[in-house]
GROMACS .gro file of N, CA and C in nm:
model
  195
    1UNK      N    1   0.081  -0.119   0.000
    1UNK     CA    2   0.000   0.000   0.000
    1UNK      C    3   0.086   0.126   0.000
    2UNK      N    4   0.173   0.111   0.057
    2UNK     CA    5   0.299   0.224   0.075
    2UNK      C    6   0.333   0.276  -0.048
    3UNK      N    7   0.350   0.196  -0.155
    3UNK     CA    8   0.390   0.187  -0.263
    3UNK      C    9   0.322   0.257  -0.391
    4UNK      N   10   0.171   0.221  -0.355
    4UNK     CA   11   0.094   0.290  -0.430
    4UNK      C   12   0.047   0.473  -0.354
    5UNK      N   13   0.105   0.499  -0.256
    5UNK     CA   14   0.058   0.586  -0.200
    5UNK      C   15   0.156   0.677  -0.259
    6UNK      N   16   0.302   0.652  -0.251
    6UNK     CA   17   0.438   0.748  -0.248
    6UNK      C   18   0.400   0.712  -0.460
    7UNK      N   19   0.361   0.671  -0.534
    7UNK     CA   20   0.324   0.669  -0.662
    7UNK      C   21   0.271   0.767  -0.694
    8UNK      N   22   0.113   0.798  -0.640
    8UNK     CA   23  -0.022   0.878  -0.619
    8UNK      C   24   0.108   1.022  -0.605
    9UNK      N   25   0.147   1.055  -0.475
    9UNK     CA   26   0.210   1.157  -0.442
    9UNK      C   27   0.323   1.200  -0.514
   10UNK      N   28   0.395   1.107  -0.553
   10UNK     CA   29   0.531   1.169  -0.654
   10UNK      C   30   0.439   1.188  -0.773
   11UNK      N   31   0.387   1.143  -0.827
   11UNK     CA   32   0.297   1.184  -0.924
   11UNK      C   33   0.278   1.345  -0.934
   12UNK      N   34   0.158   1.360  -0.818
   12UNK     CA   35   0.123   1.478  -0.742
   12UNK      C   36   0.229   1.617  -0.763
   13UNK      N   37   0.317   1.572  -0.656
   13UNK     CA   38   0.384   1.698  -0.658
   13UNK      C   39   0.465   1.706  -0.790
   14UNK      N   40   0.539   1.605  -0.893
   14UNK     CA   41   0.594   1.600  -0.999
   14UNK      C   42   0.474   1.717  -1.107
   15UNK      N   43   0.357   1.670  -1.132
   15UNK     CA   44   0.303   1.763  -1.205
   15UNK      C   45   0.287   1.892  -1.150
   16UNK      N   46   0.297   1.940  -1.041
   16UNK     CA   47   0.285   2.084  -0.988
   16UNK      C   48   0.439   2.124  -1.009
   17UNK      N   49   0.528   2.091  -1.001
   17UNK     CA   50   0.682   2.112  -1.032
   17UNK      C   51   0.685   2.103  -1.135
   18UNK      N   52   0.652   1.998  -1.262
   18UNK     CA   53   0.678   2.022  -1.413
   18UNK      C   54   0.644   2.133  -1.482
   19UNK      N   55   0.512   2.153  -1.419
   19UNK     CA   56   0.459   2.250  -1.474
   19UNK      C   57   0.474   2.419  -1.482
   20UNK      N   58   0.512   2.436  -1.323
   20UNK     CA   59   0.586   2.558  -1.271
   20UNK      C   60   0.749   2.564  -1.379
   21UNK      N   61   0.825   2.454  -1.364
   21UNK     CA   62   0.920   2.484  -1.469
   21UNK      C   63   0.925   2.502  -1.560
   22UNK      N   64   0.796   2.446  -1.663
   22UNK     CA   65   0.767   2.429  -1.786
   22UNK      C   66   0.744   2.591  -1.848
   23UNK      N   67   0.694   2.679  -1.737
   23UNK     CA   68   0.671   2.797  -1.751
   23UNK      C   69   0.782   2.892  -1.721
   24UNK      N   70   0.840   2.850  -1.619
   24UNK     CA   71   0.955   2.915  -1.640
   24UNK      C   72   1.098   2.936  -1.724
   25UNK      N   73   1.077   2.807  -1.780
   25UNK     CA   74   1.205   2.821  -1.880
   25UNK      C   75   1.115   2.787  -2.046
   26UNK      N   76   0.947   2.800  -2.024
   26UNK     CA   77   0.921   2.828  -2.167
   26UNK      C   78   0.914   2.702  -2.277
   27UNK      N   79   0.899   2.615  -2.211
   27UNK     CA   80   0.911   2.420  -2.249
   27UNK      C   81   0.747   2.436  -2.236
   28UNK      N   82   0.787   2.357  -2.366
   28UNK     CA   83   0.626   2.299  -2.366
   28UNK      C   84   0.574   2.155  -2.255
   29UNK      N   85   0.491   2.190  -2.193
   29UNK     CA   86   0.438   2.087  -2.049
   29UNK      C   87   0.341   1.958  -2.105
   30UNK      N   88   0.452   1.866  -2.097
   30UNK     CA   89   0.356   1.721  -2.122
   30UNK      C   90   0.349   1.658  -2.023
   31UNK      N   91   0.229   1.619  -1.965
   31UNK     CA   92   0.155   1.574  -1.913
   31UNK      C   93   0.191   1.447  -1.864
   32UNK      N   94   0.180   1.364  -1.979
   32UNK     CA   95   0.250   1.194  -1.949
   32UNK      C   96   0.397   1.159  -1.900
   33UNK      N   97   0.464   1.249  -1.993
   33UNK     CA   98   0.597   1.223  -1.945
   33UNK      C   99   0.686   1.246  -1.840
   34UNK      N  100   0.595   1.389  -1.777
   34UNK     CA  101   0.634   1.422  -1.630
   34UNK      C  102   0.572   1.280  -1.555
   35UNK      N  103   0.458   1.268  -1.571
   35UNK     CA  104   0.407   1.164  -1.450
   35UNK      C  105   0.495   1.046  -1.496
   36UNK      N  106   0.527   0.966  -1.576
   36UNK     CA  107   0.602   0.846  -1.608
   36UNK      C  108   0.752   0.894  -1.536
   37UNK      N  109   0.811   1.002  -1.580
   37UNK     CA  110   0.935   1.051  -1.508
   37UNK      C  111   0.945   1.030  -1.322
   38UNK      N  112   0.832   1.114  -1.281
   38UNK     CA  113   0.815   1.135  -1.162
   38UNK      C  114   0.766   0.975  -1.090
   39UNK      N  115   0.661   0.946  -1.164
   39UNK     CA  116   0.673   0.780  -1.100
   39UNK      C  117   0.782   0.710  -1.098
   40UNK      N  118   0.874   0.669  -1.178
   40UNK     CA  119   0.993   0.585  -1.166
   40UNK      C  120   1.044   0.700  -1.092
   41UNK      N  121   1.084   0.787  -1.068
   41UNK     CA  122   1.215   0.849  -0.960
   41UNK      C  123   1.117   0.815  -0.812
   42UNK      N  124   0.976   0.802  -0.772
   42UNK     CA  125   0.925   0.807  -0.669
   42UNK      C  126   0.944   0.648  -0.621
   43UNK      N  127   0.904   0.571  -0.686
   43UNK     CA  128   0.929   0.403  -0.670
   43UNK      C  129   1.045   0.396  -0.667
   44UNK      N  130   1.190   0.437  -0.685
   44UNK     CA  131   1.325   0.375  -0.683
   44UNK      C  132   1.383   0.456  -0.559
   45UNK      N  133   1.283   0.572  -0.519
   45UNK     CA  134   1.375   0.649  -0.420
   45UNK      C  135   1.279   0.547  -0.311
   46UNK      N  136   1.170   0.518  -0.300
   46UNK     CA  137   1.071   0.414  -0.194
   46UNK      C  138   1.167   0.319  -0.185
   47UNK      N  139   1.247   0.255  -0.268
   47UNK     CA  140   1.348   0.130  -0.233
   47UNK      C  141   1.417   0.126  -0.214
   48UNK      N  142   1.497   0.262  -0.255
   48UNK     CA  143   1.645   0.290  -0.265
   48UNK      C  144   1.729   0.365  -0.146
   49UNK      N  145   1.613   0.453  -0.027
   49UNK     CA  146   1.604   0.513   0.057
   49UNK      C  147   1.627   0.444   0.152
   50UNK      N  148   1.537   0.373   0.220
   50UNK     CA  149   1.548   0.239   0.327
   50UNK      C  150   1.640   0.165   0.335
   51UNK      N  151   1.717   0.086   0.169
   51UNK     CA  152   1.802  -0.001   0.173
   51UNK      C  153   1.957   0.055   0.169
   52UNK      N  154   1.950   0.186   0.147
   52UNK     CA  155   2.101   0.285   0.139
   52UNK      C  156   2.104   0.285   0.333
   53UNK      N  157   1.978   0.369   0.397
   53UNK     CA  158   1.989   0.382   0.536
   53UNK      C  159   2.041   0.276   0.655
   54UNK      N  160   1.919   0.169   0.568
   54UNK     CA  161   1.962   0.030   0.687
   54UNK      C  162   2.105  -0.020   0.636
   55UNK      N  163   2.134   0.007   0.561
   55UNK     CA  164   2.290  -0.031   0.560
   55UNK      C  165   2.402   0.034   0.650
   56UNK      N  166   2.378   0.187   0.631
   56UNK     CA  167   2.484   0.254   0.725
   56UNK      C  168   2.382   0.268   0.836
   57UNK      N  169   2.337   0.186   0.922
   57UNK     CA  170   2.253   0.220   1.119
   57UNK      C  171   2.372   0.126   1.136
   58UNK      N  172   2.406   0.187   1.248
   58UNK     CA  173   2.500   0.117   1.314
   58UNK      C  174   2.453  -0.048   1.397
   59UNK      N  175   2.505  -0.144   1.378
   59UNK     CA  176   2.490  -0.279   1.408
   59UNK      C  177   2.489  -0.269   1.531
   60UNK      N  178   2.377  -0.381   1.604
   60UNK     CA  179   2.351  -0.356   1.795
   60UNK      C  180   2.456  -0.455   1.829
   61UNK      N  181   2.561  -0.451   1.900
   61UNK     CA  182   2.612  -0.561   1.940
   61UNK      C  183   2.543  -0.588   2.123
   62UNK      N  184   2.587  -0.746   2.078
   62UNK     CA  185   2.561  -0.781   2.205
   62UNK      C  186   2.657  -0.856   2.283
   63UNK      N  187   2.618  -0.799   2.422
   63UNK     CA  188   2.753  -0.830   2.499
   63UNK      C  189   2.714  -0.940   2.650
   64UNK      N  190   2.791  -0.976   2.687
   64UNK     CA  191   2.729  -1.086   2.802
   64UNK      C  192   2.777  -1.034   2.964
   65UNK      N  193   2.695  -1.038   3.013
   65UNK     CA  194   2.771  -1.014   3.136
   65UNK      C  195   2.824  -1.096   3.251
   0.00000   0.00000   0.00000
């Protein structure tokens, strides 16, 4: 569900950002290709985020007393 939610939302804010740029530098604003853009960068940062982090948390050691 996570997955389809951070989709919905990179979606989201991707077309409010394409579009603001699209106007500012005078590019013509397509529609599909922002959302196809913005979906794959939203799904790889959902996987890519967690598995970069849990790598560098520091390991619990355990000790005996």
């Amino acid at each position: 569900m996570k997955f389809i939610t951070a989709a919905v939302w990179s979606i989201i804010f991707g077309e409010i950002l394409g579009y603001i740029v699209s106007q500012l530098t005078g590019v013509t604003y397509s529609f599909v290709s922002v959302a196809i853009v913005t979906f794959i960068v939203g799904e790889i940062s959902m996987i890519a985020i967690p598995t970069l982090s849990g790598s560098a948390a520091p390991k619990e050691v355990l000790t005996e007393k």
